[in-house]
Structures are given as C-alpha cells and as structure tokens.
C-alpha cells in the first residue's frame, strides 16, 4: 500500500511540474514582452486543467478565412476629452472633489473588505446574509471584475492579493454546467484585459488568454456564429449551435474584448471571429422593420434574420449600439464600417426612439429619454412606448462620445439631454434614485406623434393618463419594476458628459446621486440592491444582492468623475460595457 501511495505521489508531483512548465511557457513565450511587477515574480500560476487552445475543432475555420486586424498606422482621432484649464481646476475646486473622491474610496474599501472576508473567491457577496454566491461561473466574478477598480483607486495591496488568486483559477472547474458567453466576456475577459493594460502583469494576461481560448470555442458551430449559452461539455466536443432567437446585445457585444485580445497577443483569430458578426449586422441594418436599428432579437442560426418587431436601447439591446463607436476607436479609425453603422443607428434613434417627458415644472429642464418602438415594417406603422429603463441611461454617454468622435455637435447635445434626463429621474423619486423600469407621460401622443418637441403641462391629460391613486410623482404613470440594483448606467453617462464638456454642475449632480445611493443601499457591512425607489432613502427594504458591477462599474465611475481628468483619459482609453478601460492602440499595446 505504501508503494502505491508513493507512486501516486510521484505521479501527482510530475503532473504538477508539467502544469507549471506549461504555465511558464504560456507566460514567457505566448505573450508580448511587458514588464512584470517585481512583487509578483513568484506568484503562483496554475494552468487550467483543460487545454482549450489545442482543442480539436469540429467546424474549423480555414486559415485562409481568418481576417487580419486592419493594417496601417492608427488615424489621428478627434480629441474627445475637454481641455481642462488651470482656471477651471482651482485649488478650492480640487479640494472639494478630493473629499468626494475619498468618500467613494472609503465606500469601495468597505464593500471590498466585506467581500474579501465573507465571499472571497465567490462570484458575489450576499450583503444581507453575509455569505457568498456563485452566479457567473463560480470563478470569482466580483474579484476579477474589480481588479482594475482596485488598481485605479490605488488599492495596490488588495490588487496584488486578488491577482495571486487569479493565477489559480481553473476555467474548467465552473460551478455551473452552462455559462453566459456575454457575461463571461464582459466581466471576466474584459476585467483581465483591462487589469493587464493598466498593470502589465503577465499572470493576468495568461489567464485572459486561457479564457479567450475557451470562449473562442463558442464559435465552433456550423455557421461559426456563437450561442450565448456556453455549455461546457458541449463546447469541448464542438456540439454548440447558434440560436434562432438571440438578443442583439449578446451577439453584438463581444467585439471589443476579442479585438483587444488579438491586439495584445498578435493572434488575429479572436478578432476575426467577431468580424462575421459585424458583417451580419452591416448586411441587415437597412432591411429591418426599423431601418438603421436591429430588433431586440435576431435569428443567428439562419442567416442573421431580423424579423422581430421590437426596438430598444434597453435590456437585450443596449451594448450592441454602444460598441459601434468604441470599436472604431479601438481599431484606430481604420475600419470605417463602424462609423457608418453608428451614424445610421443614431439617426434612426433620434428620429424614432427619443421622447420628451411632459413636465409639471415651469422651468422644465431640457431632457430626453429613449423609449421602446414596435414596428411592423409594412406601411411604416410605428408604436412608441414611453418606457424608461435604467439600463438605457448609458445612451447619453454613447451619443456624447460618438458626437465628439464623428464631429456631430447635435449628437453631443442629444447626449447631454439624455444624461440629464436620467439625473432628473433620480431626483424625482423619494429615494433620490430612479427605478429599473417605468413609464412616463410624454410630449406627443398617438394622435400627435411629435414626441420630441417641448410641451406645456396638461393637468387634464395627467388626470386621464396618470396614476390616479397618487402613488407616483408627476409625470410617471407606471412603475413596472421599482428595484434599484446598484446599476452604473446613469453615473456612466454623467461621467462621460463631464469629461467631454467640462461643465462643473455635473459634479454636483453626480455627488447628489452618490449620496442618495449610499443612504438608500448601505448595509451594516457593504451595499445592497433595494426593493422600492419610492421609499425614503433611509427607509428602504434591501435585497440580498451586491452584483460585481457595484465595485467594477458604479463606484469606479463615481471615483473617476471626482478624480483628476488625466486619470483614465477618454483620449487614451475606451471602456467596455462593464466599465473596463482598454488602452487605445495609438498609445502602444
């Protein structure tokens, strides 16, 4: 028995040595030469137990069909960020913003400390019961998602500890049989790529490369287009199929991460995989039931069919539009297709989706919201539903960024109207926070479909269409989901708008938003989603949930808006939809 035990021990040691050698090879030879932080030279790197990079493909893509990254020097893109002068950044001004920034930092340290103590290595912290939960693969979503936040906020000790944990992740040991391709890409892959761009730590890039090779298997389908449901066993065996009903957000929001992976590694296969998606979007953009936009759901399996009739910037669509201008940036302006698709989409959104709320104030702010459209494609019949989604609040930043990038002052203005619309929505509810989904009474109606021109308050219309029971503030007529899930989209747009315009009042807007969120969501040890935004900020019922984007996105955007403008400049980095900044190519890899 002792002999057998010794043999097994030797076999295990040999296997461990083989893994370590493989990891060393991965780190030293497959990645570009980047400086390694001295304090982590001895960090443990444990390769994943399945080698996805050398998995035989069932539906191989011929090498001759691989699309290379665009060639040539990046174009000189327009300046995006406002040129802040010394007069604008006075000492008194900076002192106030530093105090606000430090408050954000303390909130982040508190949330991270609670996660570290009670949910380390789990996907998220349950802030009510103070234990961990696995909701996104079980690899530590909050830990990976928060890496770049820790670095940006100067929490280098916490970053180092988290990076060491990342080196031990086994992507083949998911707690779930099936994972989301979209969520895994934006949270895990995006988080690792961004943390590598910021720190130069090869250990992180090694794990990003392993994960990229795993996710690349999603494209091993008969038509080389991926499903969102990444079944681990079926992916290994090449048994995945693209879906007949897939959200446009899922299929349209992989390009930024896969492209950055190709830029860093020099391997074009990741970029090439998402090129087929771009081509499908380009081919169908003008032939949908609302030309210029793509429906919420498409048939990816059978020719990228777009017969669905709903169009939105909210759930299941949002980031597909966000990535058009950002891909143009990341590719250094060398692929004009993204500019064309972005411009067409924004024109349709301005003409068909935007609405102005009917406001009771005599000094009504100049604000807009994106609604949801149902179009039948025959005779141009359009039905605009005045549905306001918190997820859609990213649109202000998207319009402002695209407007600066492509020289449209009108789009920058629309971006400001949309961003300020969500900020106004926050202040219109007792908690100081807007809900997940609500309906508002717009200017215009079915009989007068001018939804965007200013209008006066109509009390008779409010009595006819509004909330007769007096539960909701004017002009909100219905709350379809009263929760607030610690989401970042509203502060995201305020941050981008401030960095683009330099308008100081946006800092006060952001601070009021943070104060309301902090008062409404703070728990004994961290922060929690809340049940009802109609409750006063200090009297909210909590949900046992603190998703990874609380630290990865929401707190990061709050911290950055109160930081020096040079910190993660919009002219040097482009953010993925999970707020992970990728370094733009004109500044080197």
mmCIF file of C-alpha atoms in Angstrom, residues 2 34 37 43 128 132 203 250 314 333 376 383 391 408 420 432 440 447 486 509 578:
data_model
loop_
_atom_site.group_PDB
_atom_site.id
_atom_site.type_symbol
_atom_site.label_atom_id
_atom_site.label_comp_id
_atom_site.label_asym_id
_atom_site.label_seq_id
_atom_site.Cartn_x
_atom_site.Cartn_y
_atom_site.Cartn_z
ATOM 1 C CA UNK A 2 2.855 2.352 0.840
ATOM 2 C CA UNK A 34 5.764 43.540 -20.940
ATOM 3 C CA UNK A 37 5.700 43.808 -11.363
ATOM 4 C CA UNK A 43 3.177 34.452 -7.831
ATOM 5 C CA UNK A 128 -27.800 40.651 3.978
ATOM 6 C CA UNK A 132 -21.014 34.123 -0.959
ATOM 7 C CA UNK A 203 -0.053 36.466 -14.906
ATOM 8 C CA UNK A 250 -25.382 39.305 -26.706
ATOM 9 C CA UNK A 314 -32.663 48.951 -23.007
ATOM 10 C CA UNK A 333 -10.304 54.584 -37.050
ATOM 11 C CA UNK A 376 -44.470 46.243 -38.357
ATOM 12 C CA UNK A 383 -45.724 52.498 -31.978
ATOM 13 C CA UNK A 391 -30.220 50.176 -18.454
ATOM 14 C CA UNK A 408 -21.610 65.928 -34.596
ATOM 15 C CA UNK A 420 -29.500 64.914 -17.673
ATOM 16 C CA UNK A 432 -33.237 60.013 -4.949
ATOM 17 C CA UNK A 440 -43.689 58.369 -18.293
ATOM 18 C CA UNK A 447 -52.890 61.383 -32.392
ATOM 19 C CA UNK A 486 -26.781 49.271 -7.805
ATOM 20 C CA UNK A 509 -25.289 66.227 -9.940
ATOM 21 C CA UNK A 578 -18.564 46.624 -17.915
#
